[in-house]
Tab-separated table of C-alpha atoms in Angstrom:
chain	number	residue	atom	x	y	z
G	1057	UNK	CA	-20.722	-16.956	28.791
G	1058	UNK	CA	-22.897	-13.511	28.108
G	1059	UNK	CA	-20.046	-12.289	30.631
G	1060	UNK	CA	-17.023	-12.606	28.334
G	1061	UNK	CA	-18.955	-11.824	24.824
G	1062	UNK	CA	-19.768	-8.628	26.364
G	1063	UNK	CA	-15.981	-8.433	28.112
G	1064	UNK	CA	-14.906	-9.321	24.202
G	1065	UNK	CA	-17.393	-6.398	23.145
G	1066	UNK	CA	-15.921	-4.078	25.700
G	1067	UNK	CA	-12.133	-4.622	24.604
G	1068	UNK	CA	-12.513	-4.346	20.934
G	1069	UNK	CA	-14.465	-1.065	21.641
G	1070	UNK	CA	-11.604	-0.066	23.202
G	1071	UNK	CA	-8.795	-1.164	20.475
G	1072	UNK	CA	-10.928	1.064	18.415
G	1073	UNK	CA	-10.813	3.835	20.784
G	1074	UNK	CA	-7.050	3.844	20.647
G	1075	UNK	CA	-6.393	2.792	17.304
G	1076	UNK	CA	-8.960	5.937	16.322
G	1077	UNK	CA	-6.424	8.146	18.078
G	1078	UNK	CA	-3.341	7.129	17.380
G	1079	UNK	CA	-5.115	7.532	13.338
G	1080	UNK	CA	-6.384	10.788	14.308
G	1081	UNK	CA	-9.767	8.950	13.278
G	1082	UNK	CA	-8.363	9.081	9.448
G	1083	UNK	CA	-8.489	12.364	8.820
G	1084	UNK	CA	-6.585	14.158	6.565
G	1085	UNK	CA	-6.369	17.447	7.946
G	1086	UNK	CA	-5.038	16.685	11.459
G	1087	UNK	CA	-2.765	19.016	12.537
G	1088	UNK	CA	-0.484	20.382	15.155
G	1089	UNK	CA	-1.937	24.082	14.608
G	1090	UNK	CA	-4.163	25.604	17.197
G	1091	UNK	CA	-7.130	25.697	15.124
G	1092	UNK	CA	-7.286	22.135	14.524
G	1093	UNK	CA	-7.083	21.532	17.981
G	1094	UNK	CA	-10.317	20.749	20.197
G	1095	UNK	CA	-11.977	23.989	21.705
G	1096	UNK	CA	-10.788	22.940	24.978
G	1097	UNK	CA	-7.514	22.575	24.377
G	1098	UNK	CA	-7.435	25.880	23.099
G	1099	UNK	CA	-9.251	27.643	25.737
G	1100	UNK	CA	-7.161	25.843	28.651
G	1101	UNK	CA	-3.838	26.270	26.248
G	1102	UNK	CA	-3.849	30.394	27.291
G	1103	UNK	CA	-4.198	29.898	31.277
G	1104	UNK	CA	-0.481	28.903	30.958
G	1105	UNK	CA	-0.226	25.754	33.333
G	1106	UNK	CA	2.933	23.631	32.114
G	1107	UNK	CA	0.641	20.463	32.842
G	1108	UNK	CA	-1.644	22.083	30.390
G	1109	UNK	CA	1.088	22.545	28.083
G	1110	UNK	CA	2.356	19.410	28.262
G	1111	UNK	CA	-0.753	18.021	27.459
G	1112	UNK	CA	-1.366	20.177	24.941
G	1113	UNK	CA	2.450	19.325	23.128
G	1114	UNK	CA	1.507	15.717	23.606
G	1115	UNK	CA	-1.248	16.479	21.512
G	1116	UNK	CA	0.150	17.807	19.227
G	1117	UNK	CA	2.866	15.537	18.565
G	1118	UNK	CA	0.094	13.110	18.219
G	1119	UNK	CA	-1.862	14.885	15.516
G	1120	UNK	CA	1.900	15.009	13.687
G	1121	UNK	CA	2.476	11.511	13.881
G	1122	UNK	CA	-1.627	10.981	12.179
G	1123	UNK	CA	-0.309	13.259	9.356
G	1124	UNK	CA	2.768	11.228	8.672
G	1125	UNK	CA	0.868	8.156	8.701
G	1126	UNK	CA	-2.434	9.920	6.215
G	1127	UNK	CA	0.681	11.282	3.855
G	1128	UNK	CA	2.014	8.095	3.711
G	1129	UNK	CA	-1.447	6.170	3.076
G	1130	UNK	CA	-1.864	9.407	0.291
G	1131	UNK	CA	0.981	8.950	-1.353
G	1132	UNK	CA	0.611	4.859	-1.890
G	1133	UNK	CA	-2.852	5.442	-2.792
G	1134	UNK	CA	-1.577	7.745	-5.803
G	1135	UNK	CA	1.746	5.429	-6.536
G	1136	UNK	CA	-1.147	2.725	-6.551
G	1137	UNK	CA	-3.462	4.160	-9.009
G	1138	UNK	CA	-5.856	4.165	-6.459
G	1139	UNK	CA	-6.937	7.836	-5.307
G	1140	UNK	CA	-9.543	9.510	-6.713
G	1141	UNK	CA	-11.530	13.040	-5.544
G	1142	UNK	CA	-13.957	14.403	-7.220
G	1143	UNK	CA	-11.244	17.123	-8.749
G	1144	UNK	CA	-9.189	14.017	-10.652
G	1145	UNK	CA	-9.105	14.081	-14.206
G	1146	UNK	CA	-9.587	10.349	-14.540
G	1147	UNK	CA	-12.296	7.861	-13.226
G	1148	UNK	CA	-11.838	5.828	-10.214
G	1149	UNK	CA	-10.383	2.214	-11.177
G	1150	UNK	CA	-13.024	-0.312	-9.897
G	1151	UNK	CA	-10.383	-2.681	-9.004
G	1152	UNK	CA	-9.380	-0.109	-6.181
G	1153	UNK	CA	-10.586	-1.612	-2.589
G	1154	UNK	CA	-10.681	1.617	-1.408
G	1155	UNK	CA	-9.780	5.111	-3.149
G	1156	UNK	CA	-9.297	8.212	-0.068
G	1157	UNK	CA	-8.173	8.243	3.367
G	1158	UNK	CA	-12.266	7.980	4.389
G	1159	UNK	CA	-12.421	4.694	2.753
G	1160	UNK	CA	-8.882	3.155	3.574
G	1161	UNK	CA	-9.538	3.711	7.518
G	1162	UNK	CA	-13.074	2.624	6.785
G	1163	UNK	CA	-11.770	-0.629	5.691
G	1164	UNK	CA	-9.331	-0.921	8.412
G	1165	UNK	CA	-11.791	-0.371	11.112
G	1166	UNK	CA	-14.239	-3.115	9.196
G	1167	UNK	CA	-11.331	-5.264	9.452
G	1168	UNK	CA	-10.940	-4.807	13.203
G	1169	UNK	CA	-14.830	-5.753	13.858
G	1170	UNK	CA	-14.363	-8.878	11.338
G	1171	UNK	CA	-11.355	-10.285	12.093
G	1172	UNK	CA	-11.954	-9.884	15.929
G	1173	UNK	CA	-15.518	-10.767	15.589
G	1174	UNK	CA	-14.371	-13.908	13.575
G	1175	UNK	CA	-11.586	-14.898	15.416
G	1176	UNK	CA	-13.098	-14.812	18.932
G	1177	UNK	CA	-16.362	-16.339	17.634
G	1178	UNK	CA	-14.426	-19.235	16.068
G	1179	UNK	CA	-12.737	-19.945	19.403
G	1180	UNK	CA	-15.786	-19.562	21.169
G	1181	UNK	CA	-18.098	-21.860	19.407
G	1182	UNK	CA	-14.890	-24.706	19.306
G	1183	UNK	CA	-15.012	-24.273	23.540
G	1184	UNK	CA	-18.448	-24.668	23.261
G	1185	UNK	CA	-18.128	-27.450	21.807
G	1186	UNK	CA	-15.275	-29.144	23.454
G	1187	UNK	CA	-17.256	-28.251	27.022
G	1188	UNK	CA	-20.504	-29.496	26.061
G	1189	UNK	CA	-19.034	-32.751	25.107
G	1190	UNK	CA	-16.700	-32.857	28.414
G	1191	UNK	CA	-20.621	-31.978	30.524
G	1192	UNK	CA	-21.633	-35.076	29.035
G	1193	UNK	CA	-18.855	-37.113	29.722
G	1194	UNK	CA	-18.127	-36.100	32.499
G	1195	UNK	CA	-14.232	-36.447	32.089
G	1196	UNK	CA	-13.115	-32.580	33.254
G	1197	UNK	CA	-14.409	-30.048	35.581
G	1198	UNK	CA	-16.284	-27.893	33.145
G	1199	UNK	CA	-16.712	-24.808	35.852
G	1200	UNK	CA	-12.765	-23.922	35.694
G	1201	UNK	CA	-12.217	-23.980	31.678
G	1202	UNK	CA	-15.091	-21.454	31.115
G	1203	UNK	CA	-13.079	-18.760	32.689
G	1204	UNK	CA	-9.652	-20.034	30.438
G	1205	UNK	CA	-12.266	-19.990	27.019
G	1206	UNK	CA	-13.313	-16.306	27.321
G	1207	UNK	CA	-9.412	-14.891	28.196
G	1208	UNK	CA	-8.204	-17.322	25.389
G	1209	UNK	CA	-10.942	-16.052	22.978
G	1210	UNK	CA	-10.296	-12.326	24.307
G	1211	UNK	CA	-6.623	-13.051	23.001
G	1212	UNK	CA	-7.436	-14.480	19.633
G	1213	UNK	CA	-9.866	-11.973	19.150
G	1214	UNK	CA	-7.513	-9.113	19.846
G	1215	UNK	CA	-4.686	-10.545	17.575
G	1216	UNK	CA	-7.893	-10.949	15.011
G	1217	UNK	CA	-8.419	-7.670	15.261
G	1218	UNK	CA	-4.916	-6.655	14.867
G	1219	UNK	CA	-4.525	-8.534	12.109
G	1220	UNK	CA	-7.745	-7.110	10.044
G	1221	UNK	CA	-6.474	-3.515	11.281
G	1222	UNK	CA	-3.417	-3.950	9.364
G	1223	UNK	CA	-4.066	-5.739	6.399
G	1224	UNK	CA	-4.930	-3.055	4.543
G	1225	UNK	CA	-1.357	-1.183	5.137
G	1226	UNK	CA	0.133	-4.397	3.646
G	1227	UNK	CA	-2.398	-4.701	0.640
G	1228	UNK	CA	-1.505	-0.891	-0.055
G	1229	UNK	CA	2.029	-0.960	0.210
G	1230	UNK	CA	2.512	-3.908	-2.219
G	1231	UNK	CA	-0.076	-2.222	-5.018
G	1232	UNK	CA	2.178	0.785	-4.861
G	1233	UNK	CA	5.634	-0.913	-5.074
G	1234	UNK	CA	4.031	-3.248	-7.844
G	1235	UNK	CA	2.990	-0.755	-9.813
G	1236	UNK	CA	5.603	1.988	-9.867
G	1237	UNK	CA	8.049	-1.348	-10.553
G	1238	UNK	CA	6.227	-1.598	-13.381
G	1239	UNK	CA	6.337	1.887	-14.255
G	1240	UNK	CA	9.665	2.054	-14.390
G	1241	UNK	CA	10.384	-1.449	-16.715
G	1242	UNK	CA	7.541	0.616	-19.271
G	1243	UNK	CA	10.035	4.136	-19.461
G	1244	UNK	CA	12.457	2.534	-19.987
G	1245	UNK	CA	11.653	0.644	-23.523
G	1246	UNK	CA	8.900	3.760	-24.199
G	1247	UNK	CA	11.240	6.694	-23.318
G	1248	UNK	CA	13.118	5.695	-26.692
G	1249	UNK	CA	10.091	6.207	-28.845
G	1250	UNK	CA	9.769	9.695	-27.131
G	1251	UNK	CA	13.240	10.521	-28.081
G	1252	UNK	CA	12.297	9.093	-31.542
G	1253	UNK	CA	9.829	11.477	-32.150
G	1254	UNK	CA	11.749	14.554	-30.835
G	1255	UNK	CA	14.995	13.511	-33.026
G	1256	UNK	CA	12.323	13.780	-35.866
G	1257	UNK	CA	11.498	17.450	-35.244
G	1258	UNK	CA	8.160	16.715	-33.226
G	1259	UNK	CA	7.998	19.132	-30.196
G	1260	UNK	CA	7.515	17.224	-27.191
G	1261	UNK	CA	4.608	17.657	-25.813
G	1262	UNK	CA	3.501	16.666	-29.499
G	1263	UNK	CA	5.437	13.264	-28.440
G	1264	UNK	CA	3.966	12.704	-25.746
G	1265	UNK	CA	0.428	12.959	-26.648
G	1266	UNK	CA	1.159	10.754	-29.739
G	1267	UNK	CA	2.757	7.753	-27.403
G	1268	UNK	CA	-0.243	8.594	-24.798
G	1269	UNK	CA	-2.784	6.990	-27.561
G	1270	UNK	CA	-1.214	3.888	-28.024
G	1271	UNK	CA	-1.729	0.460	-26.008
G	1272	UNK	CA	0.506	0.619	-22.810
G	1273	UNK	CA	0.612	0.477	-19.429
G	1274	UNK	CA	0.978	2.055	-16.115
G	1275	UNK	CA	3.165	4.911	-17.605
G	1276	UNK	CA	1.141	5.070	-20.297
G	1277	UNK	CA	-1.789	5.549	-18.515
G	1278	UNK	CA	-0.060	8.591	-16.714
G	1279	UNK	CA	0.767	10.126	-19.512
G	1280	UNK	CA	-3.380	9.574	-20.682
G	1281	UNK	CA	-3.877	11.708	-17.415
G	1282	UNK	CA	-1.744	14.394	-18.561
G	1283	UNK	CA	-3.164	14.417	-21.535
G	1284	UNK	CA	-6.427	14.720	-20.258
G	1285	UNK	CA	-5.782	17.468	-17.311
G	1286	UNK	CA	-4.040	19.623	-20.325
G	1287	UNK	CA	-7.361	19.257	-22.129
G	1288	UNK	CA	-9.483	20.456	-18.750
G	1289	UNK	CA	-6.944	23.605	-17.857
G	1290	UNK	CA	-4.076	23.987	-20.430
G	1291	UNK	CA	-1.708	24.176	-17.843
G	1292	UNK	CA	1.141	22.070	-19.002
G	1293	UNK	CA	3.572	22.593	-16.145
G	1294	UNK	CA	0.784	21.838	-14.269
G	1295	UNK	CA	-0.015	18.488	-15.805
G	1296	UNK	CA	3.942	17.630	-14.779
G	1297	UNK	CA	3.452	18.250	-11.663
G	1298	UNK	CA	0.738	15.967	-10.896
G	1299	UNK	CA	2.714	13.411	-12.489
G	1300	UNK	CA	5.771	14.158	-10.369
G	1301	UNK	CA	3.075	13.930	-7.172
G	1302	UNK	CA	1.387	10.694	-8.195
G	1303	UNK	CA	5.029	9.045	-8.497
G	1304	UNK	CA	7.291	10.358	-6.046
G	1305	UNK	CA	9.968	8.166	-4.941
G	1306	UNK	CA	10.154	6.903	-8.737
G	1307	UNK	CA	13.686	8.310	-9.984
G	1308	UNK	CA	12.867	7.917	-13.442
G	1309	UNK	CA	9.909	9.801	-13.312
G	1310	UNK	CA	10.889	12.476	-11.518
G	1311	UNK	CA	13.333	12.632	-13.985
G	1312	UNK	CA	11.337	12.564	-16.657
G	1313	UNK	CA	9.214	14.729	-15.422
G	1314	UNK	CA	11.663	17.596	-14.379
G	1315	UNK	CA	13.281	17.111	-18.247
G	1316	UNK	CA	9.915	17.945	-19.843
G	1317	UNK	CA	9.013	20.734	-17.012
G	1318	UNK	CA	11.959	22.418	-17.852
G	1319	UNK	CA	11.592	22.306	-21.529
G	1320	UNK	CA	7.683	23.663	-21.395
G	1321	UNK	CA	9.080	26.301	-19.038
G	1322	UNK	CA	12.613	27.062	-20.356
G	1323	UNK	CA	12.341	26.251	-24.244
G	1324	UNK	CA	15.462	24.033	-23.396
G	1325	UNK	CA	16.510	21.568	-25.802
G	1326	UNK	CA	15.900	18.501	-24.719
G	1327	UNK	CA	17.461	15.539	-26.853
G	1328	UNK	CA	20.407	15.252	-24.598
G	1329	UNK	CA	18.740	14.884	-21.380
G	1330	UNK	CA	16.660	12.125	-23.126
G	1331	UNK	CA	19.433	10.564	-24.171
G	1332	UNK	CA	20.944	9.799	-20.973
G	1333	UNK	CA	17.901	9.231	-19.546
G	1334	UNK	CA	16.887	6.545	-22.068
G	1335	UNK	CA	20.680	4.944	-21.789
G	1336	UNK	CA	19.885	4.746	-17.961
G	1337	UNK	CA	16.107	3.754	-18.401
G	1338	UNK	CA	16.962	0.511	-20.654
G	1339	UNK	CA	20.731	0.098	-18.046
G	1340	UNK	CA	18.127	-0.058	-15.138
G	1341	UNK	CA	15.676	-2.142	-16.971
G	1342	UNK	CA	18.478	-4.904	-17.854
G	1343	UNK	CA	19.443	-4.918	-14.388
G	1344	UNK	CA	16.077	-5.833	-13.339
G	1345	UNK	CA	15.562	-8.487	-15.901
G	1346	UNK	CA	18.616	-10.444	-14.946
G	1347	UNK	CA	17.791	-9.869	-10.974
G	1348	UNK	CA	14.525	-11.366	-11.934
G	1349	UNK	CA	15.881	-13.924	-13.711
G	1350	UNK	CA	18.483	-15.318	-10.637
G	1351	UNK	CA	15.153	-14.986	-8.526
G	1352	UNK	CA	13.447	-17.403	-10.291
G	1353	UNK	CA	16.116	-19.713	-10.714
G	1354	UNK	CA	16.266	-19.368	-6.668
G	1355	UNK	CA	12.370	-20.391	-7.021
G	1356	UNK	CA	12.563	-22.985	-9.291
G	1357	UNK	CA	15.240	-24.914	-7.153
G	1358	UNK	CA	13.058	-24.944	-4.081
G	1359	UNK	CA	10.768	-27.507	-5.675
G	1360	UNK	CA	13.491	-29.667	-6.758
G	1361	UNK	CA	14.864	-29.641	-3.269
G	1362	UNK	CA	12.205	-30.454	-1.759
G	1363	UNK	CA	11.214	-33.487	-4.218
G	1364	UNK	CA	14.719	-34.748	-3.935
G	1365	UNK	CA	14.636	-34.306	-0.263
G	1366	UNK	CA	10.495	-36.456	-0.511
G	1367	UNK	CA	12.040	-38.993	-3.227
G	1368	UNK	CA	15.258	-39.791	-0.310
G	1369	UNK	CA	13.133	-40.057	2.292
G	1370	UNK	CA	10.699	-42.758	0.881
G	1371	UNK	CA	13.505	-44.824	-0.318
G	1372	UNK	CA	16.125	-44.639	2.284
G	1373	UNK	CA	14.964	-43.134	5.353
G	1374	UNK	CA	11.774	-44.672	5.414
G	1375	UNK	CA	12.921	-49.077	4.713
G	1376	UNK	CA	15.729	-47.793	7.409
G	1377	UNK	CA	13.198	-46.660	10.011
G	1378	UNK	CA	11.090	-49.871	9.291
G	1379	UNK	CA	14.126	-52.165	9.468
G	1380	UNK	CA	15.259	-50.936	12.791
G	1381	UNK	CA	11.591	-51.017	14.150
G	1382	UNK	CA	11.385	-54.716	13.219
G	1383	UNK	CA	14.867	-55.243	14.000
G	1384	UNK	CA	13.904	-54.313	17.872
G	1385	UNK	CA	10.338	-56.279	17.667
């Protein structure tokens, strides 16, 4: 049995290995340039050899594919309101599991060691179990299951493994779609109270500051964090842009965003553009409301379908079954 733990050792050691360089070990800076190459693929890169080459554009292509994957994990992190460096205007949330690139791969390699750790020991104390009580009975051939146990508990603990290595993606992805749905539902009621303000004769920046101190939620909380980076730097364009960076993909907020850029920039008037944008804001937001709506009703008829379906069986299905079975006896 010491065989296959350390053949179970040996083979997560080596999902590691890959899975480390297929991630480019999580770092953020991989890259296909030739100083963020290793030294000896740089040296051997100038004797010209197309094998050499190849190997080299292979490696490259790898270190291309790790920063797709670390600008995706980057950008979720910041749709999620989970990043933080030590540059961020705002504290980390504690809430975050992780807040970086360091401590998302972190927690998918802990997840590899736990969840194949777990998974094969489970199966291998059950076999344990299961062959200690056939050695005492006596009823199998204990000798030719051990062999079965360890490839069966390599397999679990491999999918275990696979399983822990991914859960974080999945965790992630659903923070950062929750929250920049939620985003959106908040512009589109708040973005009226901005236009309020601006129809009044308040500049907007002025607006925005004034909604920023008021109870809210995720947007605003972004709009805290402009307030706050204009407070460290006074750059107000620059304030916009980190806005546009923590929430791209979100079409209202880029267009937000761009509105008020171009009015700190340009002087441009801006009641129009929030106009339409606060006619398309509350459009969008009914939309969602009633989607939501026909979802639950989708919801709340499983349970009734399923309790009809319960309630039919007992009475009908059930006396039938029992008549027949007598019926034959």
């Amino acid at each position: 049995m010491m065989v296959w733990l350390l053949a179970l050792a040996g083979g997560l050691a080596v999902f590691l290995i890959v899975a480390g360089t297929a991630g480019n070990a999580g770092s953020a800076s991989g890259s296909a340039h030739p100083m963020y190459r290793p030294r000896t693929a740089r040296s051997l890169g100038k004797a010209g050899p197309s094998a050499v080459s190849a190997v080299v554009r292979a490696g490259a292509g790898r270190a291309l594919r790790a920063d797709a994957v670390n600008a995706r994990y980057l950008r979720q992190l910041k749709q999620a309101d989970w990043y933080w460096a030590p540059a961020e205007p705002a504290p980390l949330k504690r809430r975050a599991p992780f807040w970086n690139l360091e401590t998302l791969w972190a927690e998918k390699y802990f997840g590899v060691l736990l969840g194949g750790a777990g998974a094969a020991g489970l199966i291998l104390l059950a076999g344990m179990i299961g062959l200690l009580t056939l050695e005492f009975t006596g009823a199998s051939p204990v000798g030719l299951a051990v062999p079965a146990l360890g490839v069966g508990a390599a397999l679990v603990g491999g999918l275990g493994a696979a399983l822990g290595f991914t859960s974080p993606d999945a965790q992630l992805a659903a923070a950062a779609f929750s929250r920049q749905r939620e985003l959106s539902l908040e512009l589109g009621f708040r973005i009226g109270e901005i236009r309020s303000d601006v129809l009044a004769g308040v500049t907007l920046p002025t607006a925005i500051g004034n909604l920023s101190r008021r109870a809210g939620g995720p947007f605003i909380e972004e709009l805290r964090r402009m307030t706050t980076a204009l407070k460290v730097d006074a750059d107000e364009v620059a304030a916009v842009n980190t806005l546009l960076d923590r929430n791209q993909g979100n079409e209202f907020v880029i267009e937000f965003g761009n509105t008020v850029r171009m009015a700190l920039l340009h002087g441009a008037r801006v009641e129009s553009a929030l106009n339409a944008l606060a006619d398309a804001a509350q459009i969008r937001l009914r939309q969602t409301i009633q989607a939501q709506g026909r979802r639950n009703a989708q919801e709340m008829a499983r349970p009734v379908a399923l309790t009809t379906t319960l309630v039919i069986s007992m009475l009908v299905i059930a006396p039938a079954i029992a008549g027949i079975v007598e019926g034959i006896g």
